[in-house]
XYZ file of C-alpha atoms in Angstrom:
753
model
C 254.690 91.313 5.158
C 254.943 87.560 3.640
C 252.182 85.885 1.893
C 251.210 82.000 1.712
C 252.162 80.000 -0.877
C 250.647 81.789 -4.133
C 252.182 79.873 -7.157
C 249.957 77.879 -8.912
C 250.352 73.852 -8.634
C 251.663 71.815 -11.877
C 248.711 70.569 -14.186
C 249.597 67.461 -16.309
C 250.865 68.050 -19.535
C 247.927 67.893 -22.725
C 247.597 65.264 -24.420
C 249.360 65.478 -28.351
C 247.753 67.865 -30.913
C 244.668 66.266 -32.641
C 244.255 64.030 -29.475
C 242.013 64.084 -26.701
C 242.377 62.550 -22.825
C 239.580 60.911 -20.830
C 239.700 59.187 -17.355
C 237.466 56.368 -16.752
C 235.853 54.200 -13.787
C 236.264 50.597 -14.477
C 234.378 48.227 -12.793
C 234.343 44.464 -12.485
C 238.204 44.070 -11.909
C 239.230 41.650 -9.748
C 242.913 41.154 -10.354
C 245.959 42.311 -12.266
C 244.987 40.303 -15.164
C 242.005 42.120 -15.559
C 243.326 45.359 -15.694
C 245.937 44.072 -18.109
C 242.878 42.725 -20.289
C 241.509 46.018 -20.402
C 244.628 47.957 -21.085
C 245.406 45.763 -24.061
C 241.862 45.840 -25.592
C 241.938 49.232 -25.721
C 245.558 49.997 -27.080
C 244.559 47.892 -29.738
C 241.871 50.613 -30.984
C 243.627 52.798 -34.116
C 245.416 55.791 -32.117
C 244.320 55.011 -28.760
C 246.998 54.893 -25.919
C 245.705 53.665 -22.284
C 247.149 53.144 -19.142
C 244.846 50.953 -16.768
C 245.624 50.707 -13.040
C 244.278 48.199 -11.212
C 244.588 49.632 -7.317
C 242.844 53.155 -8.537
C 240.350 51.384 -10.883
C 240.943 53.752 -13.556
C 242.133 53.882 -17.084
C 243.936 57.041 -18.391
C 243.117 57.043 -22.187
C 244.381 58.969 -25.023
C 242.692 58.978 -28.134
C 242.312 60.669 -31.128
C 239.579 62.690 -32.932
C 237.658 59.633 -34.704
C 237.259 58.248 -31.814
C 234.276 58.774 -29.222
C 234.158 58.266 -25.344
C 231.474 55.768 -26.296
C 233.651 53.934 -28.464
C 236.099 53.345 -25.661
C 233.361 52.383 -23.147
C 231.979 50.023 -25.529
C 235.488 48.459 -25.865
C 235.624 47.856 -22.063
C 232.332 46.544 -21.959
C 232.932 44.090 -24.853
C 236.057 42.793 -22.710
C 233.427 42.146 -19.836
C 234.009 44.921 -17.566
C 232.004 48.187 -16.937
C 233.275 51.765 -17.291
C 232.055 55.727 -17.009
C 233.575 58.727 -17.031
C 234.119 59.552 -13.323
C 231.931 62.866 -11.758
C 233.704 65.794 -11.371
C 235.080 65.594 -7.695
C 233.083 67.552 -5.386
C 234.177 68.093 -1.540
C 232.215 65.996 0.774
C 231.761 66.331 4.988
C 234.185 64.518 6.192
C 233.343 61.166 7.676
C 234.837 58.299 9.540
C 235.716 55.760 6.974
C 234.487 52.651 7.043
C 232.940 49.373 5.898
C 229.380 50.616 6.588
C 229.403 53.960 4.588
C 231.084 52.109 1.849
C 228.138 49.936 0.222
C 230.477 47.873 -2.009
C 232.629 47.182 1.210
C 229.668 46.378 3.282
C 228.373 44.216 0.301
C 231.663 42.217 0.704
C 232.182 42.417 4.549
C 228.431 40.582 4.853
C 229.566 38.201 2.160
C 232.292 37.102 3.821
C 231.186 37.159 7.787
C 228.301 34.746 6.538
C 231.210 32.531 4.561
C 233.330 32.753 7.879
C 230.507 31.251 9.652
C 229.710 28.376 7.582
C 232.957 27.385 6.496
C 234.828 27.707 10.346
C 232.683 24.163 11.136
C 233.339 22.577 7.850
C 237.195 23.008 8.505
C 237.166 22.252 11.951
C 235.381 18.732 10.931
C 237.799 17.831 8.587
C 240.958 19.165 10.581
C 239.670 17.371 13.995
C 238.855 13.669 13.057
C 237.854 13.444 16.678
C 234.749 15.871 16.028
C 233.717 13.561 13.084
C 230.369 12.241 14.355
C 228.028 9.612 12.012
C 227.091 11.389 8.773
C 229.114 14.519 9.404
C 230.304 14.864 5.790
C 226.459 15.490 4.972
C 226.388 18.442 7.481
C 229.529 19.867 5.757
C 228.093 19.363 2.685
C 225.128 21.794 3.807
C 227.265 24.006 5.575
C 229.862 24.332 2.407
C 227.381 24.436 -0.579
C 225.786 28.157 -0.156
C 229.678 29.310 0.747
C 231.001 27.732 -2.698
C 227.913 28.911 -4.385
C 226.934 32.139 -3.124
C 229.924 33.276 -1.157
C 232.451 32.568 -4.359
C 229.648 33.745 -6.263
C 231.593 36.865 -7.465
C 234.499 34.185 -8.769
C 232.451 32.059 -10.612
C 230.641 34.917 -12.422
C 233.832 36.835 -13.292
C 235.318 33.594 -14.742
C 232.405 33.048 -17.044
C 232.369 36.446 -18.244
C 236.082 36.237 -18.853
C 235.559 32.548 -20.563
C 232.997 33.924 -22.871
C 235.833 36.236 -23.899
C 238.503 34.039 -24.261
C 240.144 34.839 -21.435
C 241.263 33.801 -17.879
C 242.536 35.696 -14.790
C 242.890 35.094 -11.279
C 239.020 34.409 -10.959
C 239.617 31.713 -13.319
C 241.911 29.983 -10.766
C 239.791 30.492 -7.811
C 236.592 29.295 -9.582
C 238.058 26.254 -11.172
C 240.061 25.173 -8.021
C 237.086 25.316 -5.515
C 234.582 24.184 -7.950
C 236.660 21.122 -8.859
C 237.160 20.269 -5.183
C 233.245 20.732 -4.782
C 232.553 18.598 -7.848
C 234.708 15.690 -6.639
C 233.513 15.917 -3.046
C 230.039 15.646 -4.723
C 230.939 12.765 -6.877
C 232.712 10.687 -3.856
C 229.719 11.649 -1.427
C 227.152 10.331 -3.839
C 228.687 7.779 -6.261
C 231.889 6.774 -4.086
C 231.965 5.639 -0.512
C 232.587 8.908 1.236
C 228.795 9.134 1.687
C 228.496 5.921 3.889
C 227.813 6.442 7.764
C 231.276 5.979 9.650
C 233.230 7.722 7.428
C 236.149 9.859 8.841
C 239.014 11.550 7.222
C 242.353 12.871 8.060
C 243.806 16.724 7.166
C 246.961 16.619 5.642
C 249.085 19.421 5.449
C 250.852 17.576 2.006
C 249.642 15.458 -0.519
C 249.702 11.337 0.146
C 248.291 8.542 -1.447
C 244.536 8.180 -0.514
C 241.351 6.536 -1.430
C 239.563 8.541 -4.008
C 236.436 7.056 -3.912
C 236.128 8.286 -0.232
C 238.263 11.620 0.015
C 235.783 14.804 -0.181
C 237.602 18.028 -0.144
C 234.584 20.387 1.099
C 237.102 22.172 3.746
C 238.799 23.625 0.638
C 236.238 24.615 -0.968
C 234.700 26.456 1.528
C 238.115 27.202 3.220
C 239.170 28.676 0.339
C 236.427 30.629 -0.853
C 236.293 32.312 2.666
C 239.918 32.968 3.182
C 240.074 34.859 -0.478
C 237.010 36.790 0.507
C 239.344 37.525 3.559
C 241.881 38.365 1.289
C 239.869 40.794 -0.834
C 238.185 42.267 2.171
C 241.511 43.125 3.567
C 242.954 44.413 0.466
C 239.828 46.449 -0.617
C 240.074 48.360 2.809
C 243.803 48.534 2.397
C 243.320 50.170 -0.816
C 240.756 52.830 -0.019
C 243.393 53.926 2.695
C 245.803 54.322 0.413
C 244.151 56.229 -1.530
C 242.691 58.523 1.677
C 244.846 61.221 1.410
C 243.649 62.479 -2.141
C 240.026 62.146 -0.696
C 241.171 64.160 2.382
C 242.947 66.345 -0.043
C 239.193 67.424 -1.661
C 237.834 67.621 1.405
C 240.078 70.408 2.958
C 237.773 73.047 0.849
C 235.390 75.199 2.791
C 232.032 74.060 1.459
C 230.320 77.554 2.241
C 231.264 81.434 2.263
C 230.060 84.570 3.177
C 230.107 86.758 -0.126
C 229.618 90.671 -0.016
C 226.787 91.403 -1.474
C 225.350 95.252 -1.593
C 227.206 95.899 1.194
C 225.925 92.781 2.879
C 227.278 89.012 4.058
C 225.223 86.234 2.371
C 226.013 82.755 2.702
C 226.142 80.875 -0.220
C 227.921 77.522 -1.533
C 231.808 77.919 -2.227
C 230.608 76.319 -5.588
C 228.564 79.359 -6.442
C 231.704 81.778 -6.192
C 232.740 83.451 -9.130
C 236.058 85.352 -9.802
C 235.786 89.186 -8.890
C 233.420 88.144 -5.886
C 234.413 89.366 -2.150
C 233.769 87.282 0.991
C 234.512 87.611 4.503
C 236.872 85.134 6.686
C 236.647 85.340 10.237
C 238.853 83.685 12.590
C 238.814 80.229 12.893
C 237.094 79.987 9.245
C 238.754 78.386 6.072
C 239.576 80.790 3.249
C 236.939 79.616 0.875
C 239.118 80.326 -2.574
C 242.039 81.381 -3.998
C 242.195 85.351 -4.135
C 244.021 88.586 -2.334
C 243.195 90.306 0.810
C 241.638 93.650 0.013
C 241.025 94.639 3.479
C 242.201 93.278 7.212
C 245.141 91.850 8.202
C 245.819 87.952 10.094
C 247.723 85.166 10.197
C 247.013 82.076 7.984
C 247.668 78.455 9.067
C 248.454 76.546 5.340
C 249.867 73.615 7.613
C 246.989 71.252 5.740
C 247.875 72.311 2.376
C 251.890 72.657 2.725
C 252.742 71.055 5.863
C 254.269 74.402 7.299
C 253.029 74.277 10.712
C 253.958 78.052 11.332
C 250.998 80.557 10.325
C 252.594 82.826 7.974
C 251.010 86.970 8.395
C 248.940 88.534 5.501
C 247.699 92.044 4.928
C 246.065 93.972 2.315
C 247.435 92.716 -1.315
C 248.449 89.540 -0.374
C 247.282 86.373 -1.891
C 245.970 83.815 0.090
C 245.427 79.909 -1.088
C 241.982 78.248 -0.647
C 241.556 75.580 2.264
C 244.066 77.304 4.305
C 243.035 78.818 7.770
C 242.402 82.162 8.960
C 243.944 82.149 12.598
C 243.763 85.830 13.239
C 241.543 89.099 12.316
C 238.923 89.306 10.178
C 239.554 89.170 6.103
C 237.824 90.142 3.434
C 239.041 88.203 -0.020
C 238.565 89.121 -3.705
C 238.389 85.556 -5.112
C 240.924 85.202 -7.875
C 240.673 81.476 -8.768
C 237.580 79.236 -8.413
C 236.562 75.460 -9.001
C 238.999 73.335 -10.835
C 241.429 76.377 -11.380
C 242.349 76.500 -7.701
C 245.711 75.419 -5.825
C 243.826 72.888 -4.184
C 242.257 71.386 -7.165
C 245.593 71.345 -8.998
C 247.445 69.765 -6.185
C 244.713 66.764 -6.357
C 244.696 66.710 -10.266
C 248.489 66.371 -9.935
C 248.159 63.632 -7.270
C 245.698 61.577 -8.951
C 247.613 61.864 -12.016
C 250.682 60.633 -10.377
C 248.861 57.772 -8.746
C 247.234 56.676 -12.168
C 250.583 56.389 -13.719
C 253.461 53.424 -13.879
C 256.553 52.895 -13.071
C 258.937 51.062 -15.653
C 258.817 48.366 -13.204
C 255.116 48.025 -12.782
C 254.896 47.401 -16.377
C 257.066 44.149 -16.367
C 254.841 42.951 -13.809
C 251.854 44.177 -15.556
C 253.075 42.094 -18.519
C 253.704 39.048 -16.205
C 250.395 39.159 -15.116
C 248.905 39.018 -18.907
C 250.260 35.803 -19.115
C 250.430 34.236 -15.574
C 247.054 32.481 -15.138
C 246.957 30.552 -18.723
C 250.722 29.567 -17.219
C 249.234 28.200 -14.095
C 246.603 26.199 -15.583
C 248.947 24.342 -17.906
C 251.354 23.968 -14.826
C 248.203 22.813 -12.921
C 246.978 20.456 -15.775
C 251.065 18.991 -16.105
C 250.914 18.903 -12.254
C 247.857 16.447 -12.592
C 249.271 14.254 -15.035
C 252.907 13.778 -13.692
C 251.345 12.775 -10.466
C 248.882 10.110 -12.041
C 251.690 8.981 -14.155
C 254.034 8.418 -11.585
C 251.754 7.374 -8.270
C 248.724 6.097 -10.369
C 246.627 8.031 -7.646
C 243.847 10.190 -8.868
C 242.919 11.919 -5.324
C 246.527 13.050 -4.823
C 246.983 14.007 -8.455
C 243.621 16.120 -7.959
C 245.094 17.362 -4.764
C 248.137 18.729 -6.241
C 246.726 20.309 -9.257
C 244.155 22.057 -7.279
C 247.127 23.620 -5.181
C 248.626 25.021 -8.056
C 245.658 26.585 -8.896
C 244.704 28.234 -5.701
C 248.121 29.067 -4.581
C 248.865 31.030 -7.685
C 248.855 34.965 -7.083
C 249.000 37.629 -9.550
C 247.361 40.110 -7.692
C 250.415 40.823 -5.478
C 252.236 41.868 -8.739
C 249.293 43.817 -9.806
C 249.174 45.706 -6.560
C 252.975 45.997 -5.749
C 253.421 49.504 -7.387
C 250.377 51.437 -7.347
C 249.474 50.750 -3.723
C 252.929 52.383 -2.494
C 252.382 54.797 -5.256
C 248.967 56.001 -4.010
C 250.459 55.982 -0.498
C 253.708 57.932 -0.944
C 252.628 60.454 -3.482
C 249.074 60.724 -0.873
C 251.779 61.523 2.157
C 253.877 63.867 -0.199
C 250.675 66.112 -0.731
C 249.891 66.212 3.174
C 253.522 66.923 3.554
C 253.620 69.734 0.606
C 255.835 67.686 -1.809
C 253.568 67.110 -5.156
C 255.345 64.019 -7.319
C 254.544 64.359 -10.988
C 254.918 60.605 -11.639
C 256.263 57.358 -10.682
C 258.961 57.515 -13.055
C 260.375 60.306 -11.012
C 261.254 57.617 -8.227
C 264.078 55.993 -10.197
C 265.762 59.289 -10.618
C 265.921 60.372 -6.946
C 267.681 56.899 -6.413
C 270.322 58.042 -8.925
C 271.215 61.680 -7.989
C 274.346 62.317 -6.466
C 274.675 66.053 -7.005
C 271.906 68.524 -6.514
C 272.291 72.448 -7.628
C 270.754 75.025 -5.772
C 269.667 78.274 -7.627
C 270.449 80.614 -4.817
C 268.097 83.417 -5.538
C 264.613 82.635 -3.950
C 265.738 78.960 -3.462
C 268.867 79.519 -0.799
C 267.831 82.884 -0.185
C 264.178 84.808 0.457
C 264.477 86.406 -2.664
C 262.860 89.372 -1.326
C 266.246 91.574 -1.595
C 266.286 95.252 -0.020
C 267.982 98.393 -0.796
C 270.562 98.939 1.501
C 273.209 101.507 0.451
C 273.363 104.341 -2.259
C 276.350 105.951 -3.441
C 276.323 108.879 -5.705
C 279.629 110.039 -7.538
C 280.693 113.062 -7.181
C 278.079 116.291 -8.333
C 275.523 113.812 -8.595
C 272.500 113.921 -6.302
C 272.007 110.635 -4.557
C 267.838 111.158 -4.877
C 268.338 111.864 -8.526
C 270.599 108.559 -8.724
C 267.639 106.741 -6.770
C 264.454 108.585 -8.579
C 266.055 107.511 -12.298
C 267.141 103.982 -11.321
C 263.731 103.339 -9.496
C 261.792 104.489 -12.363
C 263.653 102.338 -14.597
C 263.704 99.455 -12.450
C 260.003 99.478 -11.760
C 259.649 97.833 -15.293
C 261.535 95.191 -14.274
C 260.315 91.882 -12.933
C 263.716 90.933 -11.817
C 264.178 90.341 -7.725
C 267.042 93.095 -7.447
C 265.178 95.653 -9.587
C 262.074 95.332 -7.511
C 263.951 95.935 -4.378
C 265.496 99.119 -6.103
C 262.225 100.301 -7.262
C 260.661 99.821 -3.921
C 263.209 101.263 -2.157
C 263.506 104.366 -4.429
C 259.512 104.472 -3.752
C 259.949 104.253 0.036
C 262.892 107.292 -0.042
C 261.712 109.703 -2.752
C 258.099 109.065 -3.432
C 256.234 108.751 -6.580
C 258.718 107.875 -9.633
C 258.235 108.987 -12.942
C 257.286 107.230 -15.943
C 259.394 105.009 -18.369
C 259.720 104.961 -22.164
C 261.772 102.557 -24.399
C 262.315 100.090 -21.831
C 264.736 96.895 -22.513
C 265.934 94.339 -21.008
C 269.380 92.740 -21.960
C 269.371 89.559 -20.135
C 272.247 88.675 -17.260
C 273.411 92.013 -17.920
C 270.642 95.083 -16.986
C 268.065 97.161 -18.100
C 268.034 100.745 -20.113
C 265.325 103.246 -21.461
C 264.344 106.399 -21.211
C 263.225 108.442 -18.402
C 262.361 112.327 -17.556
C 264.195 112.959 -20.773
C 267.399 111.241 -19.952
C 268.659 107.945 -21.226
C 269.083 105.928 -18.086
C 271.052 102.338 -17.822
C 271.468 100.235 -15.030
C 273.367 97.043 -14.492
C 276.929 95.926 -16.162
C 276.409 97.834 -19.308
C 279.050 100.465 -19.170
C 282.229 100.354 -20.759
C 284.262 102.365 -18.387
C 283.486 103.343 -14.481
C 284.655 106.164 -12.758
C 287.278 104.862 -9.983
C 285.141 105.779 -6.786
C 282.145 104.095 -8.305
C 284.343 100.999 -8.568
C 286.012 101.126 -5.099
C 282.147 101.746 -3.715
C 281.269 98.601 -5.822
C 283.832 96.328 -4.664
C 282.999 97.183 -1.081
C 279.827 96.279 -1.245
C 280.624 92.953 -3.244
C 283.163 92.160 -0.366
C 280.430 92.472 2.246
C 278.207 89.686 0.218
C 275.973 92.426 -1.261
C 274.851 92.975 -5.060
C 275.886 96.151 -6.275
C 274.418 97.849 -9.461
C 276.022 100.231 -11.526
C 273.503 103.455 -12.280
C 274.176 106.313 -14.957
C 272.574 108.357 -17.690
C 273.891 109.439 -20.878
C 276.309 107.266 -21.097
C 278.045 107.895 -18.088
C 278.119 105.758 -14.804
C 276.588 107.741 -11.944
C 276.293 105.784 -9.032
C 275.861 102.550 -7.221
C 273.442 100.681 -5.526
C 273.746 97.733 -2.979
C 271.437 95.693 -2.688
C 270.877 92.444 -0.174
C 269.317 89.496 -0.074
C 269.174 87.459 3.110
C 269.740 83.523 3.133
C 266.530 82.071 4.570
C 266.994 80.387 8.105
C 266.468 77.176 7.266
C 268.787 76.581 4.202
C 272.137 75.805 6.337
C 270.169 72.864 8.068
C 268.614 71.591 4.222
C 272.059 71.696 3.116
C 273.285 69.384 6.000
C 270.148 67.185 4.862
C 271.276 67.112 1.686
C 274.888 65.879 2.314
C 273.511 63.234 4.843
C 271.586 62.153 1.916
C 275.085 61.566 -0.194
C 274.359 64.585 -2.288
C 276.861 67.077 -3.411
C 275.273 70.598 -3.051
C 276.605 73.003 -6.116
C 275.132 76.611 -5.432
C 274.418 78.178 -8.609
C 274.356 82.106 -9.467
C 274.120 84.811 -11.725
C 275.502 87.121 -8.918
C 279.251 87.518 -8.731
C 281.553 85.351 -7.131
C 282.021 87.440 -3.639
C 278.475 87.272 -3.462
C 277.551 83.442 -4.236
C 280.643 82.730 -1.841
C 279.059 84.671 1.007
C 275.706 82.776 0.931
C 277.492 79.412 0.009
C 279.814 80.217 3.590
C 276.533 80.887 5.298
C 274.914 77.641 4.498
C 277.823 75.576 4.522
C 278.985 74.844 0.446
C 282.509 74.723 -0.364
C 283.550 77.371 -2.671
C 284.708 75.030 -5.056
C 281.245 73.885 -5.134
C 279.622 77.421 -5.959
C 279.256 78.408 -9.754
C 278.809 82.327 -10.030
C 278.301 84.913 -12.500
C 276.434 82.632 -14.962
C 274.175 83.877 -17.468
C 270.452 82.472 -17.263
C 270.908 80.789 -20.596
C 274.051 79.378 -19.529
C 272.246 77.116 -16.481
C 271.683 74.567 -18.615
C 274.913 74.638 -20.133
C 276.063 73.932 -16.201
C 273.846 71.222 -15.524
C 275.187 69.326 -19.059
C 278.859 70.048 -17.693
C 277.968 68.335 -14.345
C 276.262 65.199 -16.450
C 279.030 65.217 -18.686
C 281.514 64.340 -15.407
C 279.373 61.250 -14.690
C 277.110 62.827 -11.999
C 273.464 62.382 -11.897
C 272.013 65.647 -11.339
C 268.939 67.151 -9.314
C 268.316 71.052 -9.820
C 266.088 73.037 -7.286
C 265.303 76.443 -8.848
C 262.036 78.731 -8.879
C 262.560 81.724 -11.302
C 261.694 81.405 -15.181
C 265.098 81.104 -15.717
C 265.313 77.891 -14.271
C 262.569 76.296 -16.131
C 265.104 74.931 -18.859
C 267.722 73.492 -16.209
C 264.755 72.050 -14.280
C 264.111 70.240 -17.423
C 267.328 69.215 -18.399
C 268.361 67.783 -14.886
C 268.180 64.221 -14.146
C 265.546 65.300 -11.407
C 264.095 68.649 -11.497
C 262.965 70.367 -7.924
C 260.422 73.294 -8.365
C 259.879 75.809 -5.410
C 256.396 76.036 -5.132
C 256.533 79.546 -4.127
C 257.923 80.188 -7.694
C 257.069 80.605 -11.090
C 254.245 78.602 -13.254
C 257.208 77.736 -15.599
C 259.613 76.639 -13.005
C 256.647 74.633 -11.809
C 255.601 73.155 -14.805
C 259.572 71.970 -15.716
C 260.299 70.264 -12.456
C 259.723 66.630 -11.736
C 259.079 67.072 -7.959
C 256.813 70.556 -6.739
C 257.601 71.608 -3.325
C 254.503 73.158 -2.217
C 256.071 75.806 0.383
C 259.496 77.554 0.152
C 261.413 75.735 2.426
C 264.823 74.438 1.077
C 264.357 71.506 3.660
C 261.379 70.043 2.107
C 263.832 69.172 -0.860
C 265.467 66.656 1.348
C 262.245 65.513 2.638
C 261.107 64.903 -1.194
C 263.993 63.176 -2.166
C 263.879 60.894 1.273
C 260.013 60.190 0.719
C 260.676 59.561 -3.010
C 263.717 56.791 -2.124
C 261.435 55.418 0.559
C 258.944 54.912 -1.953
C 260.659 53.424 -4.674
C 262.114 50.818 -1.690
C 258.933 49.895 -0.993
C 257.893 49.099 -4.439
C 260.936 47.181 -4.979
C 259.916 45.719 -1.723
C 256.766 44.507 -2.630
C 258.001 43.428 -5.994
C 260.559 41.411 -4.654
C 258.054 39.465 -2.131
C 255.412 39.269 -4.967
C 257.950 37.637 -7.279
C 259.627 35.789 -4.603
C 255.921 34.255 -3.629
C 255.184 32.898 -6.833
C 258.505 31.280 -7.539
C 258.582 29.690 -4.378
C 254.910 28.608 -3.921
C 254.091 26.850 -7.213
C 257.268 24.434 -7.119
C 255.984 23.701 -3.652
C 252.515 23.427 -4.350
C 253.197 21.017 -7.465
C 255.662 19.001 -5.713
C 252.720 18.417 -3.116
C 253.719 19.798 -0.219
C 250.897 22.197 0.351
C 247.037 20.966 0.888
C 244.654 23.476 -0.840
C 243.430 24.977 1.627
C 247.003 26.351 3.280
C 247.600 27.332 -0.781
C 244.479 29.580 -0.120
C 245.316 31.208 2.775
C 248.870 31.958 1.733
C 247.688 33.247 -1.532
C 244.933 35.874 0.339
C 248.214 36.689 2.480
C 250.408 37.692 -0.317
C 247.867 40.314 -1.188
C 247.350 41.675 1.933
C 251.005 41.692 2.987
C 251.598 44.030 -0.214
C 249.283 46.550 0.666
C 249.819 46.206 3.757
C 253.569 46.970 3.400
C 252.666 50.061 1.464
C 250.712 51.799 4.323
C 253.824 52.377 6.263
C 254.484 54.908 4.089
C 251.751 56.890 5.845
C 253.869 57.220 8.753
C 256.767 58.807 7.113
C 257.770 62.152 8.804
């Protein structure tokens, strides 16, 4: 029987010695400039390293022993924002996401609807002169005032808070622009000619000379507030959708469980489960937590956790994973890990860590956002001065300056990377692909060679004893008994196959004394009073055994010599089967432009037999490599100018995974390999490696597309506004659209297959 994925997923590396790490929820951020300010203030504290993510509204902070969490929170508060430690994630009943279920989103939606209803008539009256009746301007003022004051209150409040701290953000631009337009209109209405009955105004898409005393900008003030509120609302909805995969991951777990207490089933919340508790899982129920089957047999559907659509058979002794579904018979499971230690919790933590990280391109965007707003204000003042000096028209100069203030949008820069990363890593988690961090994405674009460890990666890793050959005068059962006993003490896949085959054929095996493992060569120890050796440790081999070994190797099997008291006595032939999906996976990797290389410690004949089965050229087979030499192979390939990806699952692959430009760890492998990898493939299917590289490349391409748009938008829009080619209201619409475009573009990653 095979089991479901049993490996623990990796967790983030611990902070440096002498320091602690905390995640803070940051409130009050309205644009990328806000995130840059909070990050800058935290990093100014002695020994503190902070990363603030605008999209996730979280700060990941590493701080020394002399600093308290309260000090970090106080620093954020002094900067003009709020901060708190998040509550531990708890699975909640799955609900349909929607504005009415999120108080913050519902409040923003209410403010948006009221503002749109009031602003729409103001914009129509300004844009269509035929609708302008006597004293229409006073109706516009009545409708526009609550939009500017109440609808735009969050912008004004944030701008004032930032001003008190000597800073300027996107809210500063919106607040100054809309209040300036509203203030100009009030002056023109009460002290100029704009308040006279019969006054008519014309809507202009560009700046032109006009009478400043009779010009009002109420449609600009109200329209821009409504448009930016619309952009904020759509952005907020999209950001929540972007993080939905992580939320869905946390909601996968069971809510309650039938625990066996005194021979009776007692229904209790999952949170009260303890390690060692035995619980019942009926057909159709979710397995409450990670554990081992102690009674029953069934098929388990792990598709929601690994992306694997085919249920996996489990029986007594097999490990099962929490949140997977029992698709067959009744199971009794003993809890092995609970709470934050479960695979589901570790997966969620890894995905969240990746989403909170920043790629190098994002750090560049953050640096630009930090200085962007002050630069825009300077450009706006310069625009006003140049227009006034050239035309002498105050109203035209004012219009151009307001357009500059409103068109500028560092938000798109701040959202470009994190939203794509949130969607990409979330979608990866749904498909059983865990991306450790944003820097991994850059590596996937560069790799041109993929090194595949044979055992457990290309093959099943579940070897079985195929043939036993005993030398003349030697009892075959004795060869099996002594070799099986010695190999029972080893964890190597070949050793496990020999031990299992020996137990099946000769029964109970004797104990081993003085066991010694010689990496890459074999094992030895004392069994039943004899010094037994298994592996490549014999100086001379009888001809009949050499021929038996050669024949087995030509058939693609692993031949192991067995002997005792210094002489070789037999050959054991062990075979590992190639995974059904490996040949297709190799074809997919080739289609991505990668050259597959098979790497193994097995002999050349076995390696080439496997390579032929999956479609790898013989010149790209590297065999008979000792575990410690795998790193040297990776370095040699890198020395040839190749960018190397490594796929592996064993302890002996960990160093090579860490050395490679991109490490892909099979989630069915050891913790050491998983910790060393950059990408973790939750299920043991090599095809997922190709999926992981495609998803990572698609995510990186989306990030770069977002940044090209965000940079290009600002580079093109600011000169147009300064040149007087944009009405401020059109500028507001374009600004709102830019952020929505970036988030919507990122959401396309949800359709990745």
